[in-house]
Tab-separated table of C-alpha atoms in Angstrom:
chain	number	residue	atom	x	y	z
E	1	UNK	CA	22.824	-7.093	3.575
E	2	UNK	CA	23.786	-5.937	6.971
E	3	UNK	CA	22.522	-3.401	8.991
E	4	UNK	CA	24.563	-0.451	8.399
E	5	UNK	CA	23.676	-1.041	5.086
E	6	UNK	CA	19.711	-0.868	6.115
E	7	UNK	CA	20.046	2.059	7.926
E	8	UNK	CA	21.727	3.922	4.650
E	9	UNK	CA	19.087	3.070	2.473
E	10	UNK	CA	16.259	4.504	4.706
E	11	UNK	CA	18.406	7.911	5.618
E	12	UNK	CA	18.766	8.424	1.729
E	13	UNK	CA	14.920	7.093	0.746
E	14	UNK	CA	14.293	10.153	3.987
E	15	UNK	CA	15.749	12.561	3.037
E	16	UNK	CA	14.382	12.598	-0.857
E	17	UNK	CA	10.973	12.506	0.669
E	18	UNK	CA	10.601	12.970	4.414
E	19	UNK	CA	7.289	13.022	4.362
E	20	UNK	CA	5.868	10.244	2.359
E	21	UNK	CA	2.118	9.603	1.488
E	22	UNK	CA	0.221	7.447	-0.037
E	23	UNK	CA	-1.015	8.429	-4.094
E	24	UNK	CA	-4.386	7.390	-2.990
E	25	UNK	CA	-7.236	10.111	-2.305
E	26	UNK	CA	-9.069	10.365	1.094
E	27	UNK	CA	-10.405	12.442	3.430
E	28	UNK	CA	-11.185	9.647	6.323
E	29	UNK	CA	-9.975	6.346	7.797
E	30	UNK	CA	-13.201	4.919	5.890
E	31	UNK	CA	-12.424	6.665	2.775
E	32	UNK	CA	-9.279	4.879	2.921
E	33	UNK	CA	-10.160	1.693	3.316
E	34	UNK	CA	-12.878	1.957	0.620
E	35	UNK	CA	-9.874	3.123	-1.779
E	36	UNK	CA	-7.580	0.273	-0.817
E	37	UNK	CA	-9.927	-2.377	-1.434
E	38	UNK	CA	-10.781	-0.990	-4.843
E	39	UNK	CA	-6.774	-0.937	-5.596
E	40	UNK	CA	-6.739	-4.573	-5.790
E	41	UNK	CA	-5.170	-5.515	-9.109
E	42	UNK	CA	-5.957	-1.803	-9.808
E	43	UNK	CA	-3.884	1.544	-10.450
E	44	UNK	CA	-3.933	4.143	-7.836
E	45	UNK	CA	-4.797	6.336	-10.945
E	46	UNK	CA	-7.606	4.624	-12.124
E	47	UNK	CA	-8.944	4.264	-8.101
E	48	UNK	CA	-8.736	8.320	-7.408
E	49	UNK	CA	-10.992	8.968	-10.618
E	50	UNK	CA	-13.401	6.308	-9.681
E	51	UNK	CA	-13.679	7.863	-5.616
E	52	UNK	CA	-13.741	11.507	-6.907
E	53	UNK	CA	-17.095	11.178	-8.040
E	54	UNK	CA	-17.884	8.686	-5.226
E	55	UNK	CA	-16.681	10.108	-2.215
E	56	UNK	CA	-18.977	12.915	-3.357
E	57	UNK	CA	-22.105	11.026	-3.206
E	58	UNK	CA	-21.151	9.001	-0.070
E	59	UNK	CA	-18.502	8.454	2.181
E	60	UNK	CA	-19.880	6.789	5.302
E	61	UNK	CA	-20.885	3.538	5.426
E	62	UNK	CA	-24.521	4.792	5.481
E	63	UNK	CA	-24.360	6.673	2.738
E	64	UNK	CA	-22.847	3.593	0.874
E	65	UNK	CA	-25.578	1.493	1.629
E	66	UNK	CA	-28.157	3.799	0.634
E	67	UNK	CA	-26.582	3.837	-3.075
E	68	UNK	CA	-27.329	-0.320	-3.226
E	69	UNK	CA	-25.413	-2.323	-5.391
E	70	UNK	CA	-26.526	-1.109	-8.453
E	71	UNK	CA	-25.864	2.659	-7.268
E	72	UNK	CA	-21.874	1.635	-6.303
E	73	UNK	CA	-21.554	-0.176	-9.331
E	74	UNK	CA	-22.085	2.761	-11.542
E	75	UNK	CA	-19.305	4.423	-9.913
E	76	UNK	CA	-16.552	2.106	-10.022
E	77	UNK	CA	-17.191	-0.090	-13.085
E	78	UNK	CA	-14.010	1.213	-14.928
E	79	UNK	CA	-12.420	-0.633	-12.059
E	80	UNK	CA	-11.368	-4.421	-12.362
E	81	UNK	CA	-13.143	-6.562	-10.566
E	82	UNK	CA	-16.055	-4.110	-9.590
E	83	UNK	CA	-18.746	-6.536	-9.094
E	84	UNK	CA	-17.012	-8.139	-6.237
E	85	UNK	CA	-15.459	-5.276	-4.981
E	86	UNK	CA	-18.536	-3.702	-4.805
E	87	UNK	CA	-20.487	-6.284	-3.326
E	88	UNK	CA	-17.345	-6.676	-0.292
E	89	UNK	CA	-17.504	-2.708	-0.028
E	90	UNK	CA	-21.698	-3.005	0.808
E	91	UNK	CA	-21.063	-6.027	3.351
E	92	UNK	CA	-18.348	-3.909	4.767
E	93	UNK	CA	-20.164	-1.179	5.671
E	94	UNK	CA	-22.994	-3.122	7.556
E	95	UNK	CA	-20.260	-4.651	9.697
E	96	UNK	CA	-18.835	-1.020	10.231
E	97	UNK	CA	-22.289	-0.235	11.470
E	98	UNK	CA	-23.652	-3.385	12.837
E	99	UNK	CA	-20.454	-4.119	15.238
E	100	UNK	CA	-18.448	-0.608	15.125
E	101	UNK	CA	-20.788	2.269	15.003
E	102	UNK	CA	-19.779	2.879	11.620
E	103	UNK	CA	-16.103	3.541	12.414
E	104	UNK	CA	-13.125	1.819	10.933
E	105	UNK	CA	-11.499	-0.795	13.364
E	106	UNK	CA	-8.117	0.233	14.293
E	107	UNK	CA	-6.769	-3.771	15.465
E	108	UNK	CA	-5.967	-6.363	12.518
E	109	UNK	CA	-8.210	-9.197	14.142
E	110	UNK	CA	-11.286	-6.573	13.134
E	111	UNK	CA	-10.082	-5.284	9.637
E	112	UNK	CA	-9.355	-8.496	8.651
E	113	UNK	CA	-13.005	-9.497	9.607
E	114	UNK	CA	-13.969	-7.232	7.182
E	115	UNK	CA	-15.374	-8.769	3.594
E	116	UNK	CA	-12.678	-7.794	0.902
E	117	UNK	CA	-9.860	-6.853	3.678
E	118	UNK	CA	-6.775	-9.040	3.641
E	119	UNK	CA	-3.868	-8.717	5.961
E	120	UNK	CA	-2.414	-6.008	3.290
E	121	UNK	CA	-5.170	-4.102	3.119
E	122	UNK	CA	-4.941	-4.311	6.845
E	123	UNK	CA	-1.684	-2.913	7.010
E	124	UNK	CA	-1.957	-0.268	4.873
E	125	UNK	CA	-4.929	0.826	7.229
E	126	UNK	CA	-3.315	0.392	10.457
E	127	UNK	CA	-0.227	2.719	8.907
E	128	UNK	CA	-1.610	5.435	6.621
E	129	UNK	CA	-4.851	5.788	8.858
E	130	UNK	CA	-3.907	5.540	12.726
E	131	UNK	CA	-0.237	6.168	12.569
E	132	UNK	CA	1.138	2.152	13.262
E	133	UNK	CA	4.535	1.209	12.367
E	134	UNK	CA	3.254	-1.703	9.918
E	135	UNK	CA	4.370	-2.862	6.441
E	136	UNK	CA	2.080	-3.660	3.966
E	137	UNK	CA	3.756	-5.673	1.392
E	138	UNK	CA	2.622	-5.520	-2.180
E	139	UNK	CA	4.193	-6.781	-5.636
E	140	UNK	CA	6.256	-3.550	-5.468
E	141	UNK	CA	8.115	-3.790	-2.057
E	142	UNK	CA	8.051	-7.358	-2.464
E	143	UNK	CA	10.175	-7.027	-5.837
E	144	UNK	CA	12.403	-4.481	-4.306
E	145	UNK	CA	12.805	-6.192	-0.484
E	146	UNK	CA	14.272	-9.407	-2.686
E	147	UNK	CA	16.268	-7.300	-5.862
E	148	UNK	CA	18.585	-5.009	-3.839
E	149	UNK	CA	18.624	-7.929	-1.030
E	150	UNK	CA	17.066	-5.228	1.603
E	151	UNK	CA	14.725	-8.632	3.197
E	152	UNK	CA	14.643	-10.934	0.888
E	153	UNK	CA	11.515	-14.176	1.390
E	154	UNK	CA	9.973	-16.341	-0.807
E	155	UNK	CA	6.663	-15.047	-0.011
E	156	UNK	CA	4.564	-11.496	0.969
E	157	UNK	CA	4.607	-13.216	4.107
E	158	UNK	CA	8.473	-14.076	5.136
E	159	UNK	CA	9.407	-10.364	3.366
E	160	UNK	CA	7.132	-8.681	5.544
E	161	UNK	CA	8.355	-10.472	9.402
E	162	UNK	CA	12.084	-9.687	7.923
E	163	UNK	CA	11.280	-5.872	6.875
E	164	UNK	CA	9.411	-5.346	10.652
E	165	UNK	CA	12.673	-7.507	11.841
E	166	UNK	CA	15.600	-5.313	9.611
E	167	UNK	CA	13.977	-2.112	9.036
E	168	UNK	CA	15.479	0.805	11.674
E	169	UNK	CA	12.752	1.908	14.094
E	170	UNK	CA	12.405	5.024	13.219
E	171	UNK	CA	11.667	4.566	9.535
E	172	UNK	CA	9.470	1.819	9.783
E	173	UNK	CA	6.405	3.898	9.826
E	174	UNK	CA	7.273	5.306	6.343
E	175	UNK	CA	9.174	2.346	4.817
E	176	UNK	CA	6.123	1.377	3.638
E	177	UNK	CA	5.626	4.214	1.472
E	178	UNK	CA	9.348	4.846	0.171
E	179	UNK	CA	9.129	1.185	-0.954
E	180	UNK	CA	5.897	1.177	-2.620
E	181	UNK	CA	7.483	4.587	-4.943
E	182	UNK	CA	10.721	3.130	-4.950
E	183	UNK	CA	8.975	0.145	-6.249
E	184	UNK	CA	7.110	1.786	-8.841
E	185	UNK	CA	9.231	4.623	-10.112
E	186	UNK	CA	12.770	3.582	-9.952
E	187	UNK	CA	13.314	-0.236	-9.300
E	188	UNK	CA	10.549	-0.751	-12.009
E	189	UNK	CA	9.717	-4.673	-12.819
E	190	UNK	CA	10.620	-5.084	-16.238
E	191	UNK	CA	14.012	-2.957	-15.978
E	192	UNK	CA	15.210	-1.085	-13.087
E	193	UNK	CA	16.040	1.996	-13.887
E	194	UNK	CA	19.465	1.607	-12.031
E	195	UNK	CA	21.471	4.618	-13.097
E	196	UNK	CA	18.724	7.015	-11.919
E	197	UNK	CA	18.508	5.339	-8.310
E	198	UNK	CA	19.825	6.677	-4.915
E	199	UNK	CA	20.654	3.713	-3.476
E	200	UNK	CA	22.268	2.022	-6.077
E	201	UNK	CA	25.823	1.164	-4.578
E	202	UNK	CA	23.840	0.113	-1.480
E	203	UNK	CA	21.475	-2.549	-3.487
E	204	UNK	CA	23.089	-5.720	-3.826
E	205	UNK	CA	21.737	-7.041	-7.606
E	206	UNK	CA	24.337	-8.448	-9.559
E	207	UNK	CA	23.054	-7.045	-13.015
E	208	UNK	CA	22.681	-3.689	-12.479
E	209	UNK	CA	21.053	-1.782	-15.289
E	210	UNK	CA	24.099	0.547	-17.285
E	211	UNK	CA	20.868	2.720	-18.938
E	212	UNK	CA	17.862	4.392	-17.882
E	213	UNK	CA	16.206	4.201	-21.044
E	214	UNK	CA	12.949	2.249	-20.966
């Protein structure tokens, strides 16, 4: 795919959605990355009704601790995975408080010290919370970087350097986002819904879907 090419599909993914967010709830950078660590192998869905009742309760790290394991649990045990996720979120906030006065770290080396915080997490934190032009690569932008041929890799990590690499400076602070819903509402996994998507004589997939029907 060449460049001109690139620069299309971000000026069309634009101007459908110029302002792009994130479907997860939060009112703070900690919020956030509470939110993004329960996501793991988790619907954004299933993570806002879990941290509605939460985030009411507590949303600092203090006020996390004071609800102990047991306490955290109760909130987010429709949630795959809640033991550990719960047990990451606790250790979490004692770092927040023990080594950042209970703020959020805004470099990778820190977030990625953080129990439960992976270099995706990481990214999604460094570019919905403090504004940085990173990409956080999940199963959706990973699926659509390699169908339409947009930066194809053979791993989360070779699609992400060739997104920061391809991807026009000024969309790469919301490319993240357009993927991610691009990813999940129109080039769907088990069959794109081709006819239905904007950038369809720009993606470069051989067998293009001729329905929309799922």
């Amino acid at each position: 795919m060449n460049n001109a090419k690139r620069h299309e599909i971000f000026t069309r993914l634009r101007a459908a959605n110029p302002a792009p967010r994130t479907e997860l709830k939060y009112n703070s950078p900690f919020e956030l990355l509470v939110a993004v660590v329960l996501s793991a192998q988790a619907t954004d869905k299933s993570v806002n009704l879990a941290t509605a009742k939460l985030f009411q309760r507590a949303n600092t790290p203090a006020g996390m601790l004071k609800l102990g394991l047991a306490g955290l649990e109760q909130y987010i045990k429709s949630i795959g995975l809640y033991r550990t996720k719960a047990k990451n979120i606790l250790a979490t906030c004692k770092l927040l408080l023990a080594q950042h006065d209970g703020e959020v770290p805004q470099t990778r080396e820190a977030l990625e010290a953080l129990p439960g915080v992976g270099r995706k997490t990481a990214n999604v934190i460094l570019n919905t919370a403090f504004g940085q032009p990173t990409i956080a690569v999940d199963t959706h932008i990973f699926r659509v970087s390699n169908r339409t041929g947009l930066a194809p890799g053979r791993n989360v990590t070779e699609v992400e350097t060739r997104l920061l690499k391809f991807v026009p400076e000024e969309f790469r602070h919301d490319a993240h986002h357009w993927l991610i819903l691009h990813g999940r509402y129109v080039c769907v996994a088990r069959k794109p819904k081709c006819p239905a998507c904007l950038i369809n004589d720009l993606c470069e997939l051989k067998d293009k879907t001729v329905s929309s029907e799922q």
